[in-house]
Amino acid sequence: RGGGQPVAADVQVCAHGGHAAIEHPPDTRAVVSRAMSLAPSLPSPTRVLADLLPSALRNPLVTVPLGAALVGGLAQIDWNVPGWPVPFTGQTLGVLLVAAALGSTRGSLSMLLYGGAGIAGVPWLAGGAHGFPKVTFGYIVGFAVAALLVGRLAERGWTRTVAGTVAAMSLG
C-alpha cells in the first residue's frame, strides 16, 4: 500500500447513502487473539518420566549418557545357554526402561550412544565385551528402534497404566 492511500479493496460504497467509505483493516493482534480464544485447545504432548526432573537434569546431555550407562550396567547381568550364540542379559530390560523414562528421542539416542561407545571400546556390552560385536550387532541396532517405538508410546501415555506399560514394552 503506497503512502497510506486507500486502494480499491479498501473503499466500499455505503448501501444507505451511496457515499464511499474507507474500511480500515482490523487490528491484527485482536484478530489473532480472538481466533485463539475460539480455537479448540490442542492437547499438550504427554510428558515422560524424565520431563519431571529439574531442568538441569533433564538436559539430553545428562539423560542420554545416563540412559546408555544404565543399559551398559544391566548388560553385565548375563547368562549363557549352551549352543546359543547370544547371551541372555539385563540390557533388554534396560532398553525398555530407558525408552519409557526418556521418550523416543532421548531413549533412541541413548541406545545409539550405548552401541557406539561399546564399539569404540567401552567394555559395557553384554558380559563386558567391547568392539564390533559380529553376532549381536543386530540386537544393538534393534535397541535404538525399540527405544524409538517404546519411547513414542510412552509419550502418547501408554506407560500411565500397568497394562499399557506391558503392552508398550511387549511391542518394543
mmCIF file of C-alpha atoms in Angstrom:
data_model
loop_
_atom_site.group_PDB
_atom_site.id
_atom_site.type_symbol
_atom_site.label_atom_id
_atom_site.label_comp_id
_atom_site.label_asym_id
_atom_site.label_seq_id
_atom_site.Cartn_x
_atom_site.Cartn_y
_atom_site.Cartn_z
ATOM 1 C CA ARG A 1 0.000 0.000 0.000
ATOM 2 C CA GLY A 2 1.752 3.071 -1.128
ATOM 3 C CA GLY A 3 1.863 6.032 1.260
ATOM 4 C CA GLY A 4 -1.240 5.239 3.265
ATOM 5 C CA GLN A 5 -3.557 5.935 0.317
ATOM 6 C CA PRO A 6 -6.637 3.754 0.057
ATOM 7 C CA VAL A 7 -6.716 1.154 -2.655
ATOM 8 C CA ALA A 8 -9.782 -0.168 -4.437
ATOM 9 C CA ALA A 9 -10.223 -3.065 -1.999
ATOM 10 C CA ASP A 10 -10.366 -0.607 0.915
ATOM 11 C CA VAL A 11 -13.147 1.524 -0.497
ATOM 12 C CA GLN A 12 -16.711 0.373 -0.030
ATOM 13 C CA VAL A 13 -19.859 2.147 -1.001
ATOM 14 C CA CYS A 14 -22.297 2.582 1.842
ATOM 15 C CA ALA A 15 -25.567 0.869 0.984
ATOM 16 C CA HIS A 16 -27.682 3.588 2.609
ATOM 17 C CA GLY A 17 -26.196 6.849 1.451
ATOM 18 C CA GLY A 18 -24.265 5.840 -1.634
ATOM 19 C CA HIS A 19 -21.110 7.588 -0.436
ATOM 20 C CA ALA A 20 -17.686 5.961 -0.377
ATOM 21 C CA ALA A 21 -16.184 4.978 2.961
ATOM 22 C CA ILE A 22 -12.718 3.719 3.653
ATOM 23 C CA GLU A 23 -12.653 0.401 5.511
ATOM 24 C CA HIS A 24 -9.666 0.136 7.803
ATOM 25 C CA PRO A 25 -8.112 -3.304 8.282
ATOM 26 C CA PRO A 26 -8.779 -4.829 11.695
ATOM 27 C CA ASP A 27 -6.045 -4.831 14.323
ATOM 28 C CA THR A 28 -4.004 -7.990 13.680
ATOM 29 C CA ARG A 29 -3.414 -8.697 17.346
ATOM 30 C CA ALA A 30 -7.123 -8.525 18.091
ATOM 31 C CA VAL A 31 -7.912 -10.920 15.239
ATOM 32 C CA VAL A 32 -5.271 -13.431 16.345
ATOM 33 C CA SER A 33 -6.363 -13.188 19.963
ATOM 34 C CA ARG A 34 -9.995 -13.777 19.003
ATOM 35 C CA ALA A 35 -9.102 -16.716 16.765
ATOM 36 C CA MET A 36 -7.035 -18.301 19.530
ATOM 37 C CA SER A 37 -9.880 -17.966 22.001
ATOM 38 C CA LEU A 38 -12.271 -19.704 19.594
ATOM 39 C CA ALA A 39 -9.892 -22.480 18.530
ATOM 40 C CA PRO A 40 -10.166 -25.742 20.412
ATOM 41 C CA SER A 41 -7.274 -26.172 22.758
ATOM 42 C CA LEU A 42 -4.771 -28.692 21.497
ATOM 43 C CA PRO A 43 -3.623 -31.321 23.965
ATOM 44 C CA SER A 44 -0.060 -30.846 25.089
ATOM 45 C CA PRO A 45 2.258 -33.772 24.435
ATOM 46 C CA THR A 46 2.269 -36.268 27.252
ATOM 47 C CA ARG A 47 5.341 -35.960 29.352
ATOM 48 C CA VAL A 48 7.601 -38.864 30.172
ATOM 49 C CA LEU A 49 9.271 -39.502 33.494
ATOM 50 C CA ALA A 50 12.455 -37.606 32.596
ATOM 51 C CA ASP A 51 10.403 -34.458 31.963
ATOM 52 C CA LEU A 52 9.606 -34.329 35.676
ATOM 53 C CA LEU A 53 13.275 -33.918 36.593
ATOM 54 C CA PRO A 54 14.685 -30.485 37.411
ATOM 55 C CA SER A 55 15.675 -28.653 34.226
ATOM 56 C CA ALA A 56 19.409 -29.171 34.745
ATOM 57 C CA LEU A 57 18.932 -32.949 34.959
ATOM 58 C CA ARG A 58 16.502 -33.355 32.072
ATOM 59 C CA ASN A 59 19.015 -31.913 29.645
ATOM 60 C CA PRO A 60 19.775 -34.536 26.966
ATOM 61 C CA LEU A 61 23.491 -34.075 27.687
ATOM 62 C CA VAL A 62 22.722 -35.618 31.083
ATOM 63 C CA THR A 63 19.863 -38.043 30.390
ATOM 64 C CA VAL A 64 21.249 -39.652 27.213
ATOM 65 C CA PRO A 65 24.578 -40.760 28.760
ATOM 66 C CA LEU A 66 22.809 -41.874 31.940
ATOM 67 C CA GLY A 67 20.413 -43.984 29.874
ATOM 68 C CA ALA A 68 23.316 -45.551 27.998
ATOM 69 C CA ALA A 69 25.124 -46.222 31.287
ATOM 70 C CA LEU A 70 22.044 -47.912 32.768
ATOM 71 C CA VAL A 71 21.819 -50.248 29.789
ATOM 72 C CA GLY A 72 25.583 -50.868 29.983
ATOM 73 C CA GLY A 73 25.290 -51.733 33.671
ATOM 74 C CA LEU A 74 22.353 -54.083 33.145
ATOM 75 C CA ALA A 75 24.214 -55.744 30.259
ATOM 76 C CA GLN A 76 26.653 -57.080 32.840
ATOM 77 C CA ILE A 77 23.888 -59.294 34.204
ATOM 78 C CA ASP A 78 24.100 -62.132 31.717
ATOM 79 C CA TRP A 79 23.890 -65.864 31.387
ATOM 80 C CA ASN A 80 24.740 -68.111 28.505
ATOM 81 C CA VAL A 81 22.731 -71.014 27.193
ATOM 82 C CA PRO A 82 24.874 -73.792 25.719
ATOM 83 C CA GLY A 83 24.590 -73.869 21.939
ATOM 84 C CA TRP A 84 23.038 -70.396 21.723
ATOM 85 C CA PRO A 85 25.423 -67.686 20.452
ATOM 86 C CA VAL A 86 23.657 -64.722 22.060
ATOM 87 C CA PRO A 87 23.678 -64.426 25.864
ATOM 88 C CA PHE A 88 20.568 -63.540 27.824
ATOM 89 C CA THR A 89 21.195 -60.205 29.526
ATOM 90 C CA GLY A 90 19.565 -57.471 31.543
ATOM 91 C CA GLN A 91 20.217 -54.987 28.755
ATOM 92 C CA THR A 92 16.820 -55.627 27.147
ATOM 93 C CA LEU A 93 15.136 -54.567 30.375
ATOM 94 C CA GLY A 94 17.400 -51.512 30.409
ATOM 95 C CA VAL A 95 16.434 -50.558 26.858
ATOM 96 C CA LEU A 96 12.736 -50.701 27.700
ATOM 97 C CA LEU A 97 13.124 -48.787 30.970
ATOM 98 C CA VAL A 98 15.259 -46.076 29.396
ATOM 99 C CA ALA A 99 12.863 -45.681 26.461
ATOM 100 C CA ALA A 100 9.813 -45.411 28.714
ATOM 101 C CA ALA A 101 11.543 -42.947 31.040
ATOM 102 C CA LEU A 102 13.269 -40.738 28.442
ATOM 103 C CA GLY A 103 10.885 -40.846 25.484
ATOM 104 C CA SER A 104 11.589 -41.565 21.837
ATOM 105 C CA THR A 105 14.355 -39.106 21.003
ATOM 106 C CA ARG A 106 16.437 -39.265 24.169
ATOM 107 C CA GLY A 107 15.832 -43.017 24.510
ATOM 108 C CA SER A 108 16.961 -43.871 20.992
ATOM 109 C CA LEU A 109 19.948 -41.508 21.293
ATOM 110 C CA SER A 110 20.898 -43.352 24.485
ATOM 111 C CA MET A 111 20.876 -46.645 22.603
ATOM 112 C CA LEU A 112 22.972 -45.216 19.772
ATOM 113 C CA LEU A 113 25.446 -43.906 22.340
ATOM 114 C CA TYR A 114 25.460 -47.270 24.124
ATOM 115 C CA GLY A 115 26.216 -49.144 20.901
ATOM 116 C CA GLY A 116 28.672 -46.581 19.581
ATOM 117 C CA ALA A 117 30.631 -46.390 22.820
ATOM 118 C CA GLY A 118 30.722 -50.185 23.060
ATOM 119 C CA ILE A 119 32.058 -50.453 19.531
ATOM 120 C CA ALA A 120 34.592 -47.709 20.320
ATOM 121 C CA GLY A 121 35.940 -49.721 23.252
ATOM 122 C CA VAL A 122 33.856 -49.084 26.370
ATOM 123 C CA PRO A 123 33.559 -52.566 27.946
ATOM 124 C CA TRP A 124 29.848 -52.404 28.695
ATOM 125 C CA LEU A 125 28.327 -54.626 26.040
ATOM 126 C CA ALA A 126 26.971 -57.972 27.233
ATOM 127 C CA GLY A 127 29.421 -59.653 29.585
ATOM 128 C CA GLY A 128 31.892 -56.765 29.467
ATOM 129 C CA ALA A 129 32.541 -57.135 25.759
ATOM 130 C CA HIS A 130 33.575 -54.242 23.549
ATOM 131 C CA GLY A 131 34.488 -53.661 19.934
ATOM 132 C CA PHE A 132 32.352 -54.607 16.952
ATOM 133 C CA PRO A 133 30.050 -57.448 18.068
ATOM 134 C CA LYS A 134 29.690 -59.667 14.999
ATOM 135 C CA VAL A 135 26.923 -61.888 16.320
ATOM 136 C CA THR A 136 24.962 -59.370 18.394
ATOM 137 C CA PHE A 137 25.276 -56.187 16.322
ATOM 138 C CA GLY A 138 21.707 -56.591 15.031
ATOM 139 C CA TYR A 139 20.455 -56.558 18.596
ATOM 140 C CA ILE A 140 22.226 -53.291 19.277
ATOM 141 C CA VAL A 141 20.676 -51.684 16.187
ATOM 142 C CA GLY A 142 17.324 -53.100 17.273
ATOM 143 C CA PHE A 143 17.735 -51.443 20.680
ATOM 144 C CA ALA A 144 17.599 -47.998 19.049
ATOM 145 C CA VAL A 145 14.498 -48.970 17.065
ATOM 146 C CA ALA A 146 12.824 -50.470 20.146
ATOM 147 C CA ALA A 147 13.652 -47.346 22.162
ATOM 148 C CA LEU A 148 12.134 -45.174 19.451
ATOM 149 C CA LEU A 149 8.909 -47.206 19.478
ATOM 150 C CA VAL A 150 8.549 -47.627 23.236
ATOM 151 C CA GLY A 151 9.527 -44.002 23.819
ATOM 152 C CA ARG A 152 6.915 -42.796 21.337
ATOM 153 C CA LEU A 153 4.265 -44.931 23.024
ATOM 154 C CA ALA A 154 5.320 -43.539 26.409
ATOM 155 C CA GLU A 155 4.965 -40.009 25.023
ATOM 156 C CA ARG A 156 1.418 -40.918 23.993
ATOM 157 C CA GLY A 157 0.557 -42.013 27.515
ATOM 158 C CA TRP A 158 0.828 -45.787 27.214
ATOM 159 C CA THR A 159 3.027 -46.037 30.295
ATOM 160 C CA ARG A 160 0.455 -44.440 32.596
ATOM 161 C CA THR A 161 -1.046 -47.827 33.481
ATOM 162 C CA VAL A 162 0.425 -51.255 34.153
ATOM 163 C CA ALA A 163 -1.455 -52.782 31.211
ATOM 164 C CA GLY A 164 -0.333 -50.006 28.863
ATOM 165 C CA THR A 165 3.268 -50.314 30.029
ATOM 166 C CA VAL A 166 3.243 -54.079 29.499
ATOM 167 C CA ALA A 167 1.741 -53.593 26.030
ATOM 168 C CA ALA A 168 4.271 -50.903 25.044
ATOM 169 C CA MET A 169 7.224 -52.914 26.282
ATOM 170 C CA SER A 170 5.928 -56.078 24.587
ATOM 171 C CA LEU A 171 5.782 -54.226 21.289
ATOM 172 C CA GLY A 172 9.316 -52.943 21.828
#
